[in-house]
mmCIF file of C-alpha atoms and ligand atoms in Angstrom:
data_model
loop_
_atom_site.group_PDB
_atom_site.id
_atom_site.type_symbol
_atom_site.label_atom_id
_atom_site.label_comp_id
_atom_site.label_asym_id
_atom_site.label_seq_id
_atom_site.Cartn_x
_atom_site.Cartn_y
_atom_site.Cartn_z
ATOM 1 C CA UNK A 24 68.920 96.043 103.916
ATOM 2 C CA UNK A 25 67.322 99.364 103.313
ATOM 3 C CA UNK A 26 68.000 102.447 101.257
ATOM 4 C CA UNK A 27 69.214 105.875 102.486
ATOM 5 C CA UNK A 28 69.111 108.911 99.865
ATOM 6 C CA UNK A 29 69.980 112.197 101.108
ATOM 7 C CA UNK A 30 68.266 115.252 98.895
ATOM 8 C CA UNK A 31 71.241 117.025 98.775
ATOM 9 C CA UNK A 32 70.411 121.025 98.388
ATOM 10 C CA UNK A 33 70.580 124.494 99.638
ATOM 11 C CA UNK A 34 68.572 126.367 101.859
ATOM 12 C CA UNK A 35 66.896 128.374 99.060
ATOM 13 C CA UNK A 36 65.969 125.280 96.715
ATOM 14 C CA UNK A 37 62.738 123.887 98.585
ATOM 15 C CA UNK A 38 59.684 124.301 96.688
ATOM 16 C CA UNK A 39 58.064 125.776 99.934
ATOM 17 C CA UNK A 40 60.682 128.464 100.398
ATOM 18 C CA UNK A 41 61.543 129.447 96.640
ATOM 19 C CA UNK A 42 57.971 131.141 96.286
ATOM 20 C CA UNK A 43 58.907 133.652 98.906
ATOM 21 C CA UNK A 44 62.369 134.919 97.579
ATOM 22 C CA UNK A 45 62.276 137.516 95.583
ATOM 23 C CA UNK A 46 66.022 137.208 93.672
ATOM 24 C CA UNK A 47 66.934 134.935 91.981
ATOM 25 C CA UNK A 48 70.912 134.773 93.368
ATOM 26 C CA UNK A 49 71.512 133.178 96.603
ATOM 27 C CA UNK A 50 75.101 132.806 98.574
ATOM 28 C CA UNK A 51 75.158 129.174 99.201
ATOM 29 C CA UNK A 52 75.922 127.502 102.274
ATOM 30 C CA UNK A 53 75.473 123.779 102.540
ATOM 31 C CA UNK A 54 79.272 123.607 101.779
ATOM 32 C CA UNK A 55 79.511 124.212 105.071
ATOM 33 C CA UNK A 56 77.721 121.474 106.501
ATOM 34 C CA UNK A 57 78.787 118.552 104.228
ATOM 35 C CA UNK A 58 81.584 117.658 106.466
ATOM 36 C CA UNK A 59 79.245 117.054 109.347
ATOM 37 C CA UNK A 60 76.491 114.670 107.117
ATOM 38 C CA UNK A 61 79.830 112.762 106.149
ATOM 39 C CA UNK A 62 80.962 112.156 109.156
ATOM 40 C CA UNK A 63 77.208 111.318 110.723
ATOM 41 C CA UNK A 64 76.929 108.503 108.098
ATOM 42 C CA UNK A 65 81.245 107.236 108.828
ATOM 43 C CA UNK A 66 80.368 106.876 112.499
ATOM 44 C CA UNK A 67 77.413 104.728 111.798
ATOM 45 C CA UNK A 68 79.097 102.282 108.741
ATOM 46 C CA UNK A 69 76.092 104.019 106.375
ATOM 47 C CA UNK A 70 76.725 104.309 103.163
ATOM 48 C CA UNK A 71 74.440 106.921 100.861
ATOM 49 C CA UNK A 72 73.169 107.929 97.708
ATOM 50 C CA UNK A 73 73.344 111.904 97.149
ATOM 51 C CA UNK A 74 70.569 113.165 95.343
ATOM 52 C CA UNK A 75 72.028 116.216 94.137
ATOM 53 C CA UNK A 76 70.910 119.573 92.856
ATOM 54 C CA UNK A 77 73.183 120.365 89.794
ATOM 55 C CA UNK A 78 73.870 123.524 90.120
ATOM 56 C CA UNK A 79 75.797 122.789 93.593
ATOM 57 C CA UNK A 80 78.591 121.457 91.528
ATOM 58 C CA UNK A 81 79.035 124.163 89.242
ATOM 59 C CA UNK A 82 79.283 126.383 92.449
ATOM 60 C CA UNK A 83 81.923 123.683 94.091
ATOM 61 C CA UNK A 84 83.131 121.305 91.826
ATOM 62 C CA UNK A 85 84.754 119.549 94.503
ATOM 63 C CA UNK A 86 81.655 118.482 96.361
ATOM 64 C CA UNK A 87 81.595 115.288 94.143
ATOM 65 C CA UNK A 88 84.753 114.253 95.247
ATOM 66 C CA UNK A 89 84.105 114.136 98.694
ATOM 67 C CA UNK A 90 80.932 112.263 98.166
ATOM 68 C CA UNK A 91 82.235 109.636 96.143
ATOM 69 C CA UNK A 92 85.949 109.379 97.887
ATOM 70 C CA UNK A 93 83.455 108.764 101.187
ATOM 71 C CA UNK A 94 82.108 105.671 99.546
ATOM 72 C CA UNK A 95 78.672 107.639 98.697
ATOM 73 C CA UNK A 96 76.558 107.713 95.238
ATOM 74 C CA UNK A 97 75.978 110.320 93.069
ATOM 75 C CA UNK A 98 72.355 110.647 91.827
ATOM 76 C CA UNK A 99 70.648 113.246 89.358
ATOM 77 C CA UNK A 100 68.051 115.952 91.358
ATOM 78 C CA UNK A 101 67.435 118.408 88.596
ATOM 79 C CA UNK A 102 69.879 121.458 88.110
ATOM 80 C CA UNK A 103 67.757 123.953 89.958
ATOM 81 C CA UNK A 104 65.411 121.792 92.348
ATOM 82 C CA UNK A 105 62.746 122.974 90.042
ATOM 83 C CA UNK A 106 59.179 120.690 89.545
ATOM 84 C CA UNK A 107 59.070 118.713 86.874
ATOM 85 C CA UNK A 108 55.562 119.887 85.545
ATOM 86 C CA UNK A 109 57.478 123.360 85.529
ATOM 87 C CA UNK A 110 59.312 122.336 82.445
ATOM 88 C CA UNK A 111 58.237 123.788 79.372
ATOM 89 C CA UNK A 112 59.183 120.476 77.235
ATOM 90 C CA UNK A 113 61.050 117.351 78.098
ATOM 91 C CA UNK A 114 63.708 118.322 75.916
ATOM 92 C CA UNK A 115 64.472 121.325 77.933
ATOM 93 C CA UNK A 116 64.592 118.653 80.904
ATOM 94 C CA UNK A 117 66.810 116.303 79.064
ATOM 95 C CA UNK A 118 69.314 118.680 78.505
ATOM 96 C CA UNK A 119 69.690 119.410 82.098
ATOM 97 C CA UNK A 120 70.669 115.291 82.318
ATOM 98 C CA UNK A 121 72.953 116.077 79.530
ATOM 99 C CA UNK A 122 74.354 119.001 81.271
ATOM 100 C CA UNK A 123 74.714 116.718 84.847
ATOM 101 C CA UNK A 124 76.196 113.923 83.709
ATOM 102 C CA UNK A 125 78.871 116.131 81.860
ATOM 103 C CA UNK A 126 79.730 117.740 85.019
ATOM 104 C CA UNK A 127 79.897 113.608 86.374
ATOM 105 C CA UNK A 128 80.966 111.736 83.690
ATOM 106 C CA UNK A 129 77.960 109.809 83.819
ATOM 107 C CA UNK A 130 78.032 108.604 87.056
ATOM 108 C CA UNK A 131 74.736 109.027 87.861
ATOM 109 C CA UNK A 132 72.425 106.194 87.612
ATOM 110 C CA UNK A 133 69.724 107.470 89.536
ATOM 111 C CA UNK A 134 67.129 110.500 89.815
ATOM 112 C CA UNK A 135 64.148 111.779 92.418
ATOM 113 C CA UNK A 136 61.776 114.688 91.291
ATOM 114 C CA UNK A 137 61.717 117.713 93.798
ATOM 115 C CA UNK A 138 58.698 117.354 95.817
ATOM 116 C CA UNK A 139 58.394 114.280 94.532
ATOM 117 C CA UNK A 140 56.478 115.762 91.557
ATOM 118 C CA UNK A 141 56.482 113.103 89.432
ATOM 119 C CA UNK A 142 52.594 112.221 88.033
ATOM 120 C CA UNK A 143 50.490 111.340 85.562
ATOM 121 C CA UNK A 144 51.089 114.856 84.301
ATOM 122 C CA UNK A 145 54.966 114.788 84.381
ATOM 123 C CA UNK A 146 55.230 110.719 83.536
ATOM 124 C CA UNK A 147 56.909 111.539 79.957
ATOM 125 C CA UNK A 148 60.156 112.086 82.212
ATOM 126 C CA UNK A 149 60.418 107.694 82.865
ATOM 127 C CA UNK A 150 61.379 108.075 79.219
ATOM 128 C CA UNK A 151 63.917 110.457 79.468
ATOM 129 C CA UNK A 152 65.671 108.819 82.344
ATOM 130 C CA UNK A 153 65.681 105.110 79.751
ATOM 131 C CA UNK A 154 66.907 106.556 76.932
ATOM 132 C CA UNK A 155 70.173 108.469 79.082
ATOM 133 C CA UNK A 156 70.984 104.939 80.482
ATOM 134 C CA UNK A 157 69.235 105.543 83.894
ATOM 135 C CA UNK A 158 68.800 102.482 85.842
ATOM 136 C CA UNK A 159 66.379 103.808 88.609
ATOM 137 C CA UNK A 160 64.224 106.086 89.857
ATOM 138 C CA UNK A 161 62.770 107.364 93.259
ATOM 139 C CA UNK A 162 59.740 109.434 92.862
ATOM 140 C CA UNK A 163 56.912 108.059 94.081
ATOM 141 C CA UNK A 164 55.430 107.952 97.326
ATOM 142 C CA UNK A 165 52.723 105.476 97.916
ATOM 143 C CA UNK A 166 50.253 107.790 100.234
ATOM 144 C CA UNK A 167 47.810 110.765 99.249
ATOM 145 C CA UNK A 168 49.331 114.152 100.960
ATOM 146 C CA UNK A 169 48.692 117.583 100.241
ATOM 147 C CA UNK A 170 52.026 118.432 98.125
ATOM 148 C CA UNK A 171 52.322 114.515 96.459
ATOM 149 C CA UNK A 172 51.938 111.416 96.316
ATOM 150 C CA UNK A 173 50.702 108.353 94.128
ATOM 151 C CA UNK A 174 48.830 106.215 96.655
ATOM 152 C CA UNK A 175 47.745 103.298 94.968
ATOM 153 C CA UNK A 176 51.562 102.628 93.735
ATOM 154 C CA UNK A 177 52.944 99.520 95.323
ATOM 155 C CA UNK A 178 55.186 99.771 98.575
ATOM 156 C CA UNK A 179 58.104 97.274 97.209
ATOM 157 C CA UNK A 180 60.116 98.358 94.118
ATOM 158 C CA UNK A 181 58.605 97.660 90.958
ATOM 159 C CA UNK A 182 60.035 98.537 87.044
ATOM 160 C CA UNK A 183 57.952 101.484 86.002
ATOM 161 C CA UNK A 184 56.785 102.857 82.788
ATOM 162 C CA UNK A 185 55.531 106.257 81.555
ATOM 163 C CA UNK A 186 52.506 104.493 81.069
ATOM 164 C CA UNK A 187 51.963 102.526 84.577
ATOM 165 C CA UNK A 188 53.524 105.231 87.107
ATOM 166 C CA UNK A 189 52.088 102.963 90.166
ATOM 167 C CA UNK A 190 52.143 99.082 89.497
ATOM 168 C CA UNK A 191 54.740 96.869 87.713
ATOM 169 C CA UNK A 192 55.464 96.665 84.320
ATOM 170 C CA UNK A 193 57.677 93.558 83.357
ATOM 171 C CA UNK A 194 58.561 95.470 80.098
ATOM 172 C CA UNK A 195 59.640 98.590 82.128
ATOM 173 C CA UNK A 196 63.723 99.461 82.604
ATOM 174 C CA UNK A 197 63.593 101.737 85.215
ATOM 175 C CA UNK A 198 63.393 100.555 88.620
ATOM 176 C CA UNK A 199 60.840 102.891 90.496
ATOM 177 C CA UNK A 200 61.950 102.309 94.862
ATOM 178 C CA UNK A 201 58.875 103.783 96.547
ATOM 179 C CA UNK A 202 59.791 105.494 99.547
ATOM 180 C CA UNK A 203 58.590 104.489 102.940
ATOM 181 C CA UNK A 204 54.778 104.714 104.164
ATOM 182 C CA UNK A 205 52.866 103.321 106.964
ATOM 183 C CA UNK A 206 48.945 102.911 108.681
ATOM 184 C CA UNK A 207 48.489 105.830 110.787
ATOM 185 C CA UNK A 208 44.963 106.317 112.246
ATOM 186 C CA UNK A 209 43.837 104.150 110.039
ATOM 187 C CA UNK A 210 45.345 106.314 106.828
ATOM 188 C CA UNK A 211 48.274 105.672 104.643
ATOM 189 C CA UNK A 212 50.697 108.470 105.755
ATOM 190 C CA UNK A 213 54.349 108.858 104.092
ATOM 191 C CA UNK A 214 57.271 107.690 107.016
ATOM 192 C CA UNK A 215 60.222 107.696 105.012
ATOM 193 C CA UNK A 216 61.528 110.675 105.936
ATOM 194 C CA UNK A 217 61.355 114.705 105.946
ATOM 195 C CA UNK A 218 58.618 116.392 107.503
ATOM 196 C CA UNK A 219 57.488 113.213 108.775
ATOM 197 C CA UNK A 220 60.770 112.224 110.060
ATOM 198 C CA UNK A 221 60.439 115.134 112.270
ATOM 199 C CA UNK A 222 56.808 115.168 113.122
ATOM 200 C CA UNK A 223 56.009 111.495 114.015
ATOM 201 C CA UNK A 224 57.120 109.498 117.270
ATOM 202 C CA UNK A 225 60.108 107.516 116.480
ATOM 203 C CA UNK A 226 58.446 104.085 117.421
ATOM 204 C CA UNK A 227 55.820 104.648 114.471
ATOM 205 C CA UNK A 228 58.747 105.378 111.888
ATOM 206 C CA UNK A 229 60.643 101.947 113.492
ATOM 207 C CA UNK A 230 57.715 99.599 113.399
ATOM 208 C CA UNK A 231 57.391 100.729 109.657
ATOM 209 C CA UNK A 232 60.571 99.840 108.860
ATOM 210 C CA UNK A 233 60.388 96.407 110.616
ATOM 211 C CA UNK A 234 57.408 95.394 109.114
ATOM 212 C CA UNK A 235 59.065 96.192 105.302
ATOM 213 C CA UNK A 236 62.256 94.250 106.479
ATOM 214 C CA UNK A 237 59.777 91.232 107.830
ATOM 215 C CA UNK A 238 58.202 91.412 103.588
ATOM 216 C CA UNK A 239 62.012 91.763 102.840
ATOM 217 C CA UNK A 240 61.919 94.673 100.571
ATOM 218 C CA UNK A 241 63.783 97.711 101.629
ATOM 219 C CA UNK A 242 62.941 100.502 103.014
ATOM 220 C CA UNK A 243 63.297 103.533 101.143
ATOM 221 C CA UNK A 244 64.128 106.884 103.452
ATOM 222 C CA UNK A 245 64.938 110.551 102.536
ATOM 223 C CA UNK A 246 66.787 113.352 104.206
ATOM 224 C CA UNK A 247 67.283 116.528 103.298
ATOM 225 C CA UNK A 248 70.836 118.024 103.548
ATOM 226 C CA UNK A 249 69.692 121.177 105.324
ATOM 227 C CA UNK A 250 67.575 118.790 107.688
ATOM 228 C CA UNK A 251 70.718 117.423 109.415
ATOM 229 C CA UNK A 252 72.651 121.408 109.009
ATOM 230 C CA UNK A 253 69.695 123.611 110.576
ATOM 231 C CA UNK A 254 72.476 125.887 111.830
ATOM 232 C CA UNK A 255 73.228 127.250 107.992
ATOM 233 C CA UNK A 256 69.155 126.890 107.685
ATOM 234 C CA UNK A 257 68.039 131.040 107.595
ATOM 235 C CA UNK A 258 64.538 131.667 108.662
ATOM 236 C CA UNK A 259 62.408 132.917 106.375
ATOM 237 C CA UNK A 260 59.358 134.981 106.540
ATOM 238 C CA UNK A 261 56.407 132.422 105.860
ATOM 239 C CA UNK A 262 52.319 131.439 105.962
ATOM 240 C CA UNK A 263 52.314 129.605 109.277
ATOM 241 C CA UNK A 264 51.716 126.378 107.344
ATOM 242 C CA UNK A 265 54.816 126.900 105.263
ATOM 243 C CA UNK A 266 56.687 127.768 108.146
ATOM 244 C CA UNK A 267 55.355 124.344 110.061
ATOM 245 C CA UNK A 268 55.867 121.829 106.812
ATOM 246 C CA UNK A 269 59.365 123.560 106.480
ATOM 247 C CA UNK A 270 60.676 124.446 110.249
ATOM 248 C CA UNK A 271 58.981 122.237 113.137
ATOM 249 C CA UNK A 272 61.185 120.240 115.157
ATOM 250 C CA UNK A 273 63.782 120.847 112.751
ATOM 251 C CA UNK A 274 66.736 120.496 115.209
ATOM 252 C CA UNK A 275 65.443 117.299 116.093
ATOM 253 C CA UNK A 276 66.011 115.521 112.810
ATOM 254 C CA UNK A 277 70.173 114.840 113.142
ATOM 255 C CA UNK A 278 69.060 113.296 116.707
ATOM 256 C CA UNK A 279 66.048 110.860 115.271
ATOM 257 C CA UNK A 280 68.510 110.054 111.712
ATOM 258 C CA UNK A 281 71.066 109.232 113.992
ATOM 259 C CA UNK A 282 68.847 106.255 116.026
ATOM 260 C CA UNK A 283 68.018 104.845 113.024
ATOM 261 C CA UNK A 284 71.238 104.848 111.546
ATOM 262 C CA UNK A 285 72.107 102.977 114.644
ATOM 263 C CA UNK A 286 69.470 100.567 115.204
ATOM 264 C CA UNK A 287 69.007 99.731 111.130
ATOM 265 C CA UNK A 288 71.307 99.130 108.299
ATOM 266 C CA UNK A 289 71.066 100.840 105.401
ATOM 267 C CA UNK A 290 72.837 101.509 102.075
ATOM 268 C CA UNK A 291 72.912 103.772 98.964
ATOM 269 C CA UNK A 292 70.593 102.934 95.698
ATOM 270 C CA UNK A 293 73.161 101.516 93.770
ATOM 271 C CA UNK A 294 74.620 99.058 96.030
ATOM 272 C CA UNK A 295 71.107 97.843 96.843
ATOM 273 C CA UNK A 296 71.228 97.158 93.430
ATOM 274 C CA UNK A 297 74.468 95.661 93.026
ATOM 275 C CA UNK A 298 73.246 93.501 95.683
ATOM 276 C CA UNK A 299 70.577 92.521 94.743
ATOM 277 C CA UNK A 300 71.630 91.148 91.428
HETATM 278 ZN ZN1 ZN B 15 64.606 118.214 96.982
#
């Protein structure tokens, strides 16, 4: 079985597109679309975790009914999709997982850093997530890339601690799940979802996942909500790289989730998990 988490945000949250917006107030429009991600993961027997940004649900409470009703998870993705070596203290990041799991009634279990931002820098946070009764975490990304990564951390899940970010630690509480990477040219190269979702052939991304299912550990993969909605996606005016990392092929990624969906099972964190146990 693998693991499906869907980074659940709005067109003006990514990291890549934030730095060009000049207000600070946005109309938000993912609403719109989370009828059609529902209803791409009913048709295919998937369920999901929902790695949400925080402030969605003070904007549309609702939105957490429909996830869980649909059989889906609820998972912690900061309030604002900000870094987490943006915050000033962890205290002013714990009281954001105060704050979310208020508006959830603790239902959360889970959290992923935006742009997977989670290093040696920002590892304090592995002790915020134990002592607010998180059971996992899915942060790391086991390849070297220009925005992230941890590349010597191990592919299969592992308990991390603030002081071992990339190997086990049979002491550690959280469970870190590592998301999907793969030899490409010779290179370790993240295949778990995204960018790379839409950039490499298909067959690369399915021989990745068949050779973590032959280990049997899961594969961890990661879509972002506006990834499967490009038609509430606005363009904005970007460096060409920024407009390549954020924009290419991006109508093609509903198409490619949808084969996989189809030709591999997966399930949300917690029922892993559950599962597992
Ligand atoms: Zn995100």
């Amino acid at each position: 079985m693998n693991i499906l988490g869907i980074d659940f945000e709005d067109w003006f949250h990514p990291e890549l597109i934030q730095k060009y917006l000049q207000k600070k107030n946005h109309e938000p429009k993912i609403f719109q679309g989370i009828e059609k991600i529902i209803d791409l993961l009913r048709k295919n027997e998937t369920n999901a975790t929902f790695f949400l940004v925080g402030e969605l649900l003070e904007f549309k409470p609702e939105l957490q009914d429909m996830i869980i009703e649909n059989g889906h998870e609820i998972a912690f993705h900061t309030m604002k999709h900000s870094r987490i070596d943006s915050y000033t203290s962890p205290e002013k990041f714990e009281m954001e997982i105060i704050n979310f799991d208020n508006l959830t009634n603790g239902k959360s279990k889970g959290f992923r850093a935006p742009s997977f931002s989670l290093n040696h820098n920002s590892s304090w946070l592995i002790d915020i997530l134990e002592k607010n009764n998180y059971v996992y975490d899915s942060s790391v990304v086991p390849a070297k890339t220009k925005l992230y990564g941890l590349p010597n951390a191990e592919n299969k899940p592992y308990r991390i601690t603030k002081e071992c970010l990339e190997k086990n630690s049979d002491d550690g509480k959280i469970l870190e799940f590592p998301l999907l990477v793969t030899k490409f040219l010779g290179k370790k190269i993240p295949a778990g979802g995204g960018f790379y979702l839409r950039t490499l052939p298909l067959r690369i991304i399915k021989n990745s996942i068949k050779s973590y299912q032959k280990n049997n550990f899961p594969a961890v993969f990661y879509i972002h909500s506006w990834e499967l909605t490009p038609e509430f996606m606005p363009k904005i005016k970007m460096s060409k790289q920024d407009e390549f990392v954020t924009y290419h092929n991006l109508n093609k990624a509903y198409g490619k989730m949808d084969e996989l969906l189809k030709e591999f099972k997966f399930t949300s964190f917690d029922n892993f998990i559950q599962n597992s146990k």
